[in-house]
Amino acid sequence: MKMFAVLKNKWLYLALAFLSVVNLFYMHRFVLETGTIEVYSHTKFFFLDNFMSILFDVSVLILCFYVLTIKRMKLTLIIVFVLTWLWSFANVIYARFFFQYLTLNMVSNASNLLDSFFLDYVPLAFGISDIVLLSTMMGCVFLSCKLRSESVSVKQTYFVLGFPIVLVLVYFSAHFIRYTFVPATHLRGSYCEYIESENDCSDYNLSPNKWNFSLGFFRCQVRLFFEWTGAVELSSEDLVQIKTFVERQNGYLQKCTVDRKNLIFILVESYWSSSSGLSLINGQEVTPFLNSLKNDTTVYFNAKVKPNIGRCMSFDGQFIYMSGLLPMQSESTLSYLNGVELCGLGTLMKLYANKETRMVLPTAPSVWNQADMCCKYGIDRLNSSIDYNSSIYIGDEKLFKFAKQEDEKAKSPFFSVVLTLTMHSPYEVGAPKDYDFSFPAGYSSGYCNYLKRCKYLDEQIESYFKYLKESGLYDESVIVIASDHLPLYDWTGDEKAFPEYMPLYIVNSGLDLSKAYDGEINQVDVYPTILDMFGIESEWRGIGKSIFSDDYSNVVNDSAYIVSEKIIRGRYFNKN
């Protein structure tokens, strides 16, 4: 009986360790099923990598906490379970909003997720598949009650600790065999290529979800955290590459200066071109005011703007427009910007008639570290929800009301950035106001709610334009309306077939728009376009190309992303 009890205890310990494996397995499978793993075909090695990485991560945690708890095996396994459960839970919730892993760099910006706007939507982030995590929690409680006290024999210790150690050895042996014997194809060396790479712009930057899935936490995120968050020394070759790129962009300067004094930049949350000009049953227009701008021959309208964002979505959209740089594709760009200087749009706009610069923000200034980022962009004053005595985020109606108040106090010339929020996902609920739309049967409920929010935004922008005209500011201002990124949602209806573009409006420029390129452009092209419109001469004109260029072409490629990342990591503007 004693031998049976000892044997039973061994397997109970292993079962408790296995629950941690299940937690991480569910997390990785969930990200895989969101469709955001950057591979088009999965091989047996791909899934083998993932399973072994899970075993490796659990094994490392067990070994570490067995030492820290002074050889208390039961306590060790419970701690490891709690950590893997919380980490899996956090990643699943985060992936439902942002379709990516919650990396360490994003954890360092966790204050963004504590904003009331995100917290209000957390209850909507739970799904039926999360019963897996509930089941493992119940299993942990059951096994913890079944396990005997902390007294563990030497043989039991060797059994429980030896098991993960053997798995680790098997893991590395399998990769050694794979590297040695598998032919030189893409199946051979994802692991070895990653370990051997010393290039900061390696394949991880192009497919971070794939690497997190294949390598797991410790071999991927810990390495990134310790090796990649600091500044890198730019080599002479790097500096030549950046200088060549910058000089080439300087050749795009066009003489098309506007007569207006002010620039008002309305950055719309999650605006999709699919709603522009869309008519529903009985000819109902979703955005009648924006449609009138679209059809105005004095307004530049482009419905084919390609998003260039990375992993930080809304932050990246703002970063592109305000800095002229492309964001990092693998990690949180924000996490690398501490101590980094930028050539911000606000800084350059102040060169044009000493403009007053400000931003009207619908959230707290801590979200995406907006206070510090405004300084980097050259924006002198930040007005957030706190300034308007609101402990929560501000809806678009109040937002534009506060924007009007700031405009009334402003002295021309000024540069104003207004960030909207109401169109942020998820779309399980509609707009703050209800609209009697007759939607086609093929539209999903999420897309119908999204269109209602578009209608609501359209009304707020129309009201703001009415104020600008009545106050006389309209005739003195160029108004840019752009989107930070496409809506983040799992569309299920006919809307899935719509092209993934964002719209761009440039209103009241007074320029000859026949010279502006009206085909497919990039998000990063807006920065040099604004510099061209206001005749601002600067050595730095951004990564993109102005739509007023005589020979516009798409300059956003792998080389552009690499140059941009080197500028960020190498703190190029700190020295130039």
CSV table of C-alpha atoms in Angstrom, one decimal, residues 59-414:
chain,number,residue,atom,x,y,z
A,59,SER,CA,10.5,22.7,-17.3
A,60,VAL,CA,12.5,25.9,-16.8
A,61,LEU,CA,9.8,27.3,-14.5
A,62,ILE,CA,9.7,24.1,-12.4
A,63,LEU,CA,13.5,24.0,-12.0
A,64,CYS,CA,13.6,27.7,-11.0
A,65,PHE,CA,10.8,27.6,-8.5
A,66,TYR,CA,12.0,24.2,-7.0
A,67,VAL,CA,15.2,26.0,-6.0
A,68,LEU,CA,13.4,29.2,-4.9
A,69,THR,CA,10.9,27.3,-2.7
A,70,ILE,CA,13.7,25.3,-1.1
A,71,LYS,CA,12.6,21.9,-2.7
A,72,ARG,CA,8.9,22.2,-1.9
A,73,MET,CA,7.6,20.3,-4.9
A,74,LYS,CA,3.9,20.8,-4.3
A,75,LEU,CA,4.3,24.5,-3.8
A,76,THR,CA,6.5,24.7,-6.9
A,77,LEU,CA,4.0,23.1,-9.2
A,78,ILE,CA,1.1,25.2,-7.8
A,79,ILE,CA,3.1,28.4,-8.4
A,80,VAL,CA,4.1,27.3,-12.0
A,81,PHE,CA,0.4,26.5,-12.7
A,82,VAL,CA,-0.7,29.9,-11.5
A,83,LEU,CA,1.9,31.7,-13.5
A,84,THR,CA,1.1,29.7,-16.7
A,85,TRP,CA,-2.6,30.1,-16.2
A,86,LEU,CA,-2.4,33.9,-15.7
A,87,TRP,CA,0.0,34.3,-18.6
A,88,SER,CA,-2.3,32.2,-20.9
A,89,PHE,CA,-5.4,34.1,-19.7
A,90,ALA,CA,-3.7,37.5,-20.4
A,91,ASN,CA,-2.6,36.4,-23.8
A,92,VAL,CA,-5.9,35.1,-24.9
A,93,ILE,CA,-7.7,38.3,-23.8
A,94,TYR,CA,-5.1,40.4,-25.5
A,95,ALA,CA,-5.2,38.4,-28.7
A,96,ARG,CA,-8.9,38.9,-28.9
A,97,PHE,CA,-8.4,42.7,-29.0
A,98,PHE,CA,-5.1,42.9,-30.9
A,99,PHE,CA,-4.5,39.6,-32.6
A,100,GLN,CA,-1.0,39.0,-31.3
A,101,TYR,CA,0.9,37.7,-28.3
A,102,LEU,CA,1.3,39.8,-25.2
A,103,THR,CA,5.0,40.2,-25.3
A,104,LEU,CA,7.2,41.5,-22.5
A,105,ASN,CA,7.6,44.8,-24.3
A,106,MET,CA,3.8,45.2,-24.3
A,107,VAL,CA,3.7,44.3,-20.6
A,108,SER,CA,6.0,47.2,-20.0
A,109,ASN,CA,3.2,49.4,-21.4
A,110,ALA,CA,0.5,47.6,-19.4
A,111,SER,CA,-1.0,50.9,-18.2
A,112,ASN,CA,-2.6,51.3,-21.6
A,113,LEU,CA,-4.7,48.2,-20.9
A,114,LEU,CA,-5.9,49.7,-17.5
A,115,ASP,CA,-7.6,52.6,-19.2
A,116,SER,CA,-11.3,52.6,-18.6
A,117,PHE,CA,-12.0,52.3,-22.3
A,118,PHE,CA,-10.3,48.9,-22.5
A,119,LEU,CA,-11.7,47.7,-19.1
A,120,ASP,CA,-15.2,48.4,-20.3
A,121,TYR,CA,-14.8,45.9,-23.1
A,122,VAL,CA,-13.1,43.1,-21.1
A,123,PRO,CA,-16.4,41.3,-20.4
A,124,LEU,CA,-16.9,41.0,-24.1
A,125,ALA,CA,-13.4,39.4,-24.5
A,126,PHE,CA,-14.5,36.0,-23.1
A,127,GLY,CA,-15.3,33.1,-25.4
A,128,ILE,CA,-16.7,29.6,-25.1
A,129,SER,CA,-13.3,28.1,-25.6
A,130,ASP,CA,-12.1,29.7,-22.4
A,131,ILE,CA,-13.7,26.7,-20.6
A,132,VAL,CA,-10.3,25.1,-21.1
A,133,LEU,CA,-8.7,27.5,-18.6
A,134,LEU,CA,-11.6,27.0,-16.2
A,135,SER,CA,-11.2,23.3,-16.4
A,136,THR,CA,-7.4,23.4,-15.7
A,137,MET,CA,-8.1,25.6,-12.7
A,138,MET,CA,-10.6,23.1,-11.3
A,139,GLY,CA,-8.1,20.3,-12.0
A,140,CYS,CA,-5.3,22.2,-10.1
A,141,VAL,CA,-7.6,22.6,-7.1
A,142,PHE,CA,-8.6,18.9,-7.2
A,143,LEU,CA,-5.0,17.6,-7.6
A,144,SER,CA,-3.7,20.0,-4.9
A,145,CYS,CA,-6.2,18.5,-2.4
A,146,LYS,CA,-5.3,15.0,-3.4
A,147,LEU,CA,-1.6,15.5,-3.0
A,148,ARG,CA,-0.1,14.7,0.3
A,149,SER,CA,2.0,17.1,2.4
A,150,GLU,CA,5.3,18.6,1.2
A,151,SER,CA,7.3,15.6,2.3
A,152,VAL,CA,8.8,14.2,-0.9
A,153,SER,CA,11.2,11.3,-1.1
A,154,VAL,CA,14.5,11.5,-2.9
A,155,LYS,CA,13.2,9.1,-5.5
A,156,GLN,CA,10.0,11.2,-6.0
A,157,THR,CA,12.2,14.3,-6.5
A,158,TYR,CA,14.4,12.6,-9.0
A,159,PHE,CA,11.3,11.4,-10.8
A,160,VAL,CA,9.5,14.7,-11.1
A,161,LEU,CA,12.6,16.8,-11.7
A,162,GLY,CA,14.2,14.2,-14.0
A,163,PHE,CA,11.2,14.2,-16.2
A,164,PRO,CA,11.5,17.8,-17.4
A,165,ILE,CA,15.3,17.6,-17.6
A,166,VAL,CA,15.0,14.6,-20.0
A,167,LEU,CA,12.4,16.6,-22.0
A,168,VAL,CA,14.8,19.5,-22.3
A,169,LEU,CA,17.6,17.1,-23.5
A,170,VAL,CA,15.2,15.5,-26.0
A,171,TYR,CA,14.2,18.9,-27.2
A,172,PHE,CA,17.7,20.1,-28.1
A,173,SER,CA,18.7,16.7,-29.4
A,174,ALA,CA,15.8,16.7,-31.8
A,175,HIS,CA,16.8,20.1,-33.1
A,176,PHE,CA,20.4,18.9,-33.5
A,177,ILE,CA,19.2,15.9,-35.5
A,178,ARG,CA,16.9,18.1,-37.5
A,179,TYR,CA,19.7,20.6,-38.3
A,180,THR,CA,22.1,17.8,-39.2
A,181,PHE,CA,20.0,15.5,-41.3
A,182,VAL,CA,17.0,17.4,-42.8
A,183,PRO,CA,17.8,18.8,-46.3
A,184,ALA,CA,18.5,22.5,-46.5
A,185,THR,CA,15.0,23.8,-46.9
A,186,HIS,CA,12.9,26.1,-44.8
A,187,LEU,CA,12.1,23.0,-42.7
A,188,ARG,CA,15.7,22.7,-41.6
A,189,GLY,CA,16.6,25.6,-39.6
A,190,SER,CA,14.1,28.1,-38.2
A,191,TYR,CA,15.6,27.4,-34.8
A,192,CYS,CA,19.2,27.6,-35.8
A,193,GLU,CA,18.7,30.6,-38.1
A,194,TYR,CA,17.1,32.4,-35.1
A,195,ILE,CA,19.9,31.5,-32.7
A,196,GLU,CA,22.7,32.3,-35.1
A,197,SER,CA,21.2,35.6,-36.4
A,198,GLU,CA,22.9,38.7,-35.2
A,199,ASN,CA,20.9,41.0,-37.4
A,200,ASP,CA,18.5,43.2,-35.4
A,201,CYS,CA,16.1,43.3,-38.4
A,202,SER,CA,16.0,39.5,-38.7
A,203,ASP,CA,13.1,37.3,-39.7
A,204,TYR,CA,11.6,37.8,-36.3
A,205,ASN,CA,10.6,41.3,-37.3
A,206,LEU,CA,8.6,40.1,-40.2
A,207,SER,CA,6.8,37.2,-38.4
A,208,PRO,CA,6.8,37.7,-34.6
A,209,ASN,CA,3.7,35.5,-33.9
A,210,LYS,CA,5.3,32.6,-35.8
A,211,TRP,CA,8.5,32.9,-33.7
A,212,ASN,CA,6.6,33.1,-30.4
A,213,PHE,CA,4.6,30.1,-31.4
A,214,SER,CA,7.7,28.1,-32.4
A,215,LEU,CA,10.2,29.2,-29.7
A,216,GLY,CA,8.0,29.8,-26.7
A,217,PHE,CA,8.5,32.4,-24.0
A,218,PHE,CA,12.0,32.0,-22.6
A,219,ARG,CA,14.0,31.5,-25.8
A,220,CYS,CA,12.1,34.3,-27.6
A,221,GLN,CA,10.8,37.0,-25.4
A,222,VAL,CA,13.6,36.9,-22.7
A,223,ARG,CA,16.2,37.2,-25.4
A,224,LEU,CA,14.4,40.1,-27.0
A,225,PHE,CA,14.0,41.9,-23.7
A,226,PHE,CA,17.6,41.7,-22.7
A,227,GLU,CA,19.3,42.1,-26.1
A,228,TRP,CA,17.1,44.3,-28.2
A,229,THR,CA,15.5,47.0,-26.1
A,230,GLY,CA,18.6,49.1,-25.8
A,231,ALA,CA,20.1,51.4,-28.4
A,232,VAL,CA,22.3,49.9,-31.1
A,233,GLU,CA,25.5,51.4,-32.5
A,234,LEU,CA,25.0,52.2,-36.1
A,235,SER,CA,27.8,51.0,-38.3
A,236,SER,CA,29.3,53.2,-41.1
A,237,GLU,CA,27.3,51.0,-43.6
A,238,ASP,CA,24.1,51.7,-41.6
A,239,LEU,CA,24.7,55.4,-41.7
A,240,VAL,CA,25.4,55.4,-45.4
A,241,GLN,CA,22.2,53.4,-46.0
A,242,ILE,CA,20.2,55.9,-44.0
A,243,LYS,CA,21.8,58.9,-45.5
A,244,THR,CA,21.3,57.6,-49.1
A,245,PHE,CA,17.6,56.9,-48.3
A,246,VAL,CA,17.1,60.4,-46.7
A,247,GLU,CA,18.8,62.2,-49.6
A,248,ARG,CA,16.6,60.3,-52.1
A,249,GLN,CA,13.5,61.5,-50.2
A,250,ASN,CA,14.8,65.1,-50.4
A,251,GLY,CA,14.5,64.9,-54.1
A,252,TYR,CA,10.7,64.7,-53.8
A,253,LEU,CA,10.2,68.3,-52.5
A,254,GLN,CA,7.5,70.0,-54.5
A,255,LYS,CA,6.7,73.7,-54.7
A,256,CYS,CA,3.0,73.7,-54.0
A,257,THR,CA,2.6,75.8,-50.8
A,258,VAL,CA,-0.9,76.4,-49.5
A,259,ASP,CA,-2.2,79.8,-48.5
A,260,ARG,CA,-3.8,78.6,-45.3
A,261,LYS,CA,-2.3,79.2,-41.9
A,262,ASN,CA,-3.6,76.3,-39.8
A,263,LEU,CA,-3.5,72.6,-40.0
A,264,ILE,CA,-6.2,70.5,-38.3
A,265,PHE,CA,-5.4,66.8,-38.4
A,266,ILE,CA,-8.4,64.6,-37.5
A,267,LEU,CA,-7.1,61.0,-36.8
A,268,VAL,CA,-10.1,58.7,-36.9
A,269,GLU,CA,-10.0,55.4,-35.0
A,270,SER,CA,-10.4,52.2,-37.1
A,271,TYR,CA,-11.8,53.9,-40.3
A,272,TRP,CA,-12.3,51.5,-43.2
A,273,SER,CA,-12.8,52.8,-46.8
A,274,SER,CA,-15.6,50.3,-47.2
A,275,SER,CA,-18.0,52.8,-45.5
A,276,SER,CA,-17.0,55.7,-47.8
A,277,GLY,CA,-19.8,56.3,-50.3
A,278,LEU,CA,-21.6,53.2,-49.1
A,279,SER,CA,-25.4,53.3,-49.8
A,280,LEU,CA,-27.7,50.8,-48.1
A,281,ILE,CA,-31.2,49.6,-49.0
A,282,ASN,CA,-33.5,52.4,-50.2
A,283,GLY,CA,-30.4,54.6,-51.0
A,284,GLN,CA,-29.6,55.3,-47.3
A,285,GLU,CA,-26.2,56.8,-47.0
A,286,VAL,CA,-24.0,55.8,-44.0
A,287,THR,CA,-21.8,58.8,-44.1
A,288,PRO,CA,-23.6,61.6,-46.0
A,289,PHE,CA,-21.3,64.4,-44.9
A,290,LEU,CA,-18.1,62.6,-45.6
A,291,ASN,CA,-19.6,61.5,-48.9
A,292,SER,CA,-20.1,65.2,-49.8
A,293,LEU,CA,-16.5,65.8,-49.1
A,294,LYS,CA,-15.6,62.8,-51.3
A,295,ASN,CA,-17.6,64.2,-54.2
A,296,ASP,CA,-16.2,67.8,-53.8
A,297,THR,CA,-13.7,68.5,-56.6
A,298,THR,CA,-11.8,70.8,-54.3
A,299,VAL,CA,-11.2,68.0,-51.8
A,300,TYR,CA,-8.4,65.4,-52.3
A,301,PHE,CA,-10.0,62.0,-51.5
A,302,ASN,CA,-8.2,58.7,-51.7
A,303,ALA,CA,-9.9,55.4,-50.8
A,304,LYS,CA,-6.8,53.3,-51.3
A,305,VAL,CA,-4.5,54.0,-48.4
A,306,LYS,CA,-2.5,51.0,-47.4
A,307,PRO,CA,-2.0,50.6,-43.6
A,308,ASN,CA,1.7,50.4,-42.5
A,309,ILE,CA,1.1,49.7,-38.8
A,310,GLY,CA,3.1,47.2,-36.8
A,311,ARG,CA,2.1,45.5,-33.5
A,312,CYS,CA,0.8,48.6,-31.6
A,313,MET,CA,-2.1,49.4,-33.9
A,314,SER,CA,-3.4,52.8,-32.8
A,315,PHE,CA,-0.1,54.0,-31.5
A,316,ASP,CA,1.6,52.9,-34.7
A,317,GLY,CA,-0.9,54.8,-36.8
A,318,GLN,CA,-0.3,58.0,-34.9
A,319,PHE,CA,3.5,57.4,-34.9
A,320,ILE,CA,3.5,57.1,-38.7
A,321,TYR,CA,1.7,60.3,-39.3
A,322,MET,CA,3.6,62.3,-36.6
A,323,SER,CA,7.1,61.1,-37.3
A,324,GLY,CA,7.2,60.0,-40.9
A,325,LEU,CA,8.8,56.7,-39.8
A,326,LEU,CA,7.5,53.1,-40.2
A,327,PRO,CA,6.9,51.3,-36.9
A,328,MET,CA,8.7,48.1,-35.9
A,329,GLN,CA,7.0,45.0,-37.1
A,330,SER,CA,8.0,42.6,-34.4
A,331,GLU,CA,7.7,44.5,-31.1
A,332,SER,CA,6.1,47.5,-29.4
A,333,THR,CA,7.8,50.5,-31.1
A,334,LEU,CA,6.8,52.5,-28.0
A,335,SER,CA,9.0,50.3,-25.8
A,336,TYR,CA,12.1,51.3,-27.8
A,337,LEU,CA,11.5,55.1,-27.8
A,338,ASN,CA,12.7,55.9,-24.3
A,339,GLY,CA,15.5,58.5,-24.8
A,340,VAL,CA,14.9,58.5,-28.6
A,341,GLU,CA,14.5,61.8,-30.4
A,342,LEU,CA,12.3,62.2,-33.4
A,343,CYS,CA,11.8,64.7,-36.2
A,344,GLY,CA,8.2,65.2,-35.4
A,345,LEU,CA,5.5,66.8,-37.6
A,346,GLY,CA,4.8,69.3,-34.8
A,347,THR,CA,8.5,70.3,-34.7
A,348,LEU,CA,8.6,71.0,-38.4
A,349,MET,CA,5.2,72.7,-38.4
A,350,LYS,CA,6.5,75.2,-35.9
A,351,LEU,CA,9.1,76.1,-38.5
A,352,TYR,CA,6.1,77.3,-40.6
A,353,ALA,CA,5.1,80.7,-39.0
A,354,ASN,CA,5.8,79.6,-35.4
A,355,LYS,CA,2.7,77.5,-35.1
A,356,GLU,CA,1.0,76.7,-31.8
A,357,THR,CA,0.8,72.9,-31.5
A,358,ARG,CA,-1.6,70.9,-29.5
A,359,MET,CA,-3.4,67.5,-29.3
A,360,VAL,CA,-7.0,66.7,-28.1
A,361,LEU,CA,-7.0,63.2,-26.7
A,362,PRO,CA,-10.1,61.1,-25.8
A,363,THR,CA,-8.2,59.1,-23.1
A,364,ALA,CA,-5.9,59.6,-20.2
A,365,PRO,CA,-2.4,60.9,-21.1
A,366,SER,CA,-0.9,57.6,-19.8
A,367,VAL,CA,-2.4,55.6,-22.7
A,368,TRP,CA,0.4,54.9,-25.2
A,369,ASN,CA,2.5,57.3,-23.1
A,370,GLN,CA,1.0,60.2,-25.0
A,371,ALA,CA,2.5,63.0,-22.8
A,372,ASP,CA,6.1,61.9,-23.6
A,373,MET,CA,5.2,61.2,-27.3
A,374,CYS,CA,3.8,64.6,-27.8
A,375,CYS,CA,7.1,66.1,-26.7
A,376,LYS,CA,8.9,63.9,-29.2
A,377,TYR,CA,6.5,65.0,-32.0
A,378,GLY,CA,7.0,68.6,-31.1
A,379,ILE,CA,3.4,69.1,-29.8
A,380,ASP,CA,3.5,71.6,-27.0
A,381,ARG,CA,0.1,71.1,-25.3
A,382,LEU,CA,-1.8,67.9,-24.7
A,383,ASN,CA,-5.5,68.1,-23.7
A,384,SER,CA,-6.7,64.7,-22.4
A,385,SER,CA,-9.9,63.4,-20.7
A,386,ILE,CA,-8.4,64.4,-17.4
A,387,ASP,CA,-8.4,68.1,-18.5
A,388,TYR,CA,-12.1,67.8,-19.1
A,389,ASN,CA,-12.9,66.4,-15.7
A,390,SER,CA,-13.6,63.0,-17.0
A,391,SER,CA,-12.3,59.9,-15.3
A,392,ILE,CA,-13.2,57.8,-18.3
A,393,TYR,CA,-12.6,58.1,-22.0
A,394,ILE,CA,-14.4,60.8,-24.0
A,395,GLY,CA,-16.9,59.9,-26.8
A,396,ASP,CA,-16.6,61.7,-30.1
A,397,GLU,CA,-19.4,64.2,-29.5
A,398,LYS,CA,-17.7,65.5,-26.3
A,399,LEU,CA,-14.3,65.3,-28.0
A,400,PHE,CA,-15.2,67.6,-30.8
A,401,LYS,CA,-16.9,69.9,-28.3
A,402,PHE,CA,-13.6,70.2,-26.4
A,403,ALA,CA,-11.8,70.6,-29.7
A,404,LYS,CA,-14.0,73.6,-30.5
A,405,GLN,CA,-13.2,75.1,-27.1
A,406,GLU,CA,-9.5,74.8,-27.8
A,407,ASP,CA,-9.9,76.3,-31.3
A,408,GLU,CA,-11.7,79.3,-29.8
A,409,LYS,CA,-8.7,80.0,-27.4
A,410,ALA,CA,-6.1,79.4,-30.1
A,411,LYS,CA,-4.1,82.0,-31.9
A,412,SER,CA,-3.5,81.4,-35.6
A,413,PRO,CA,-1.4,79.9,-37.0
A,414,PHE,CA,-1.9,76.6,-35.1
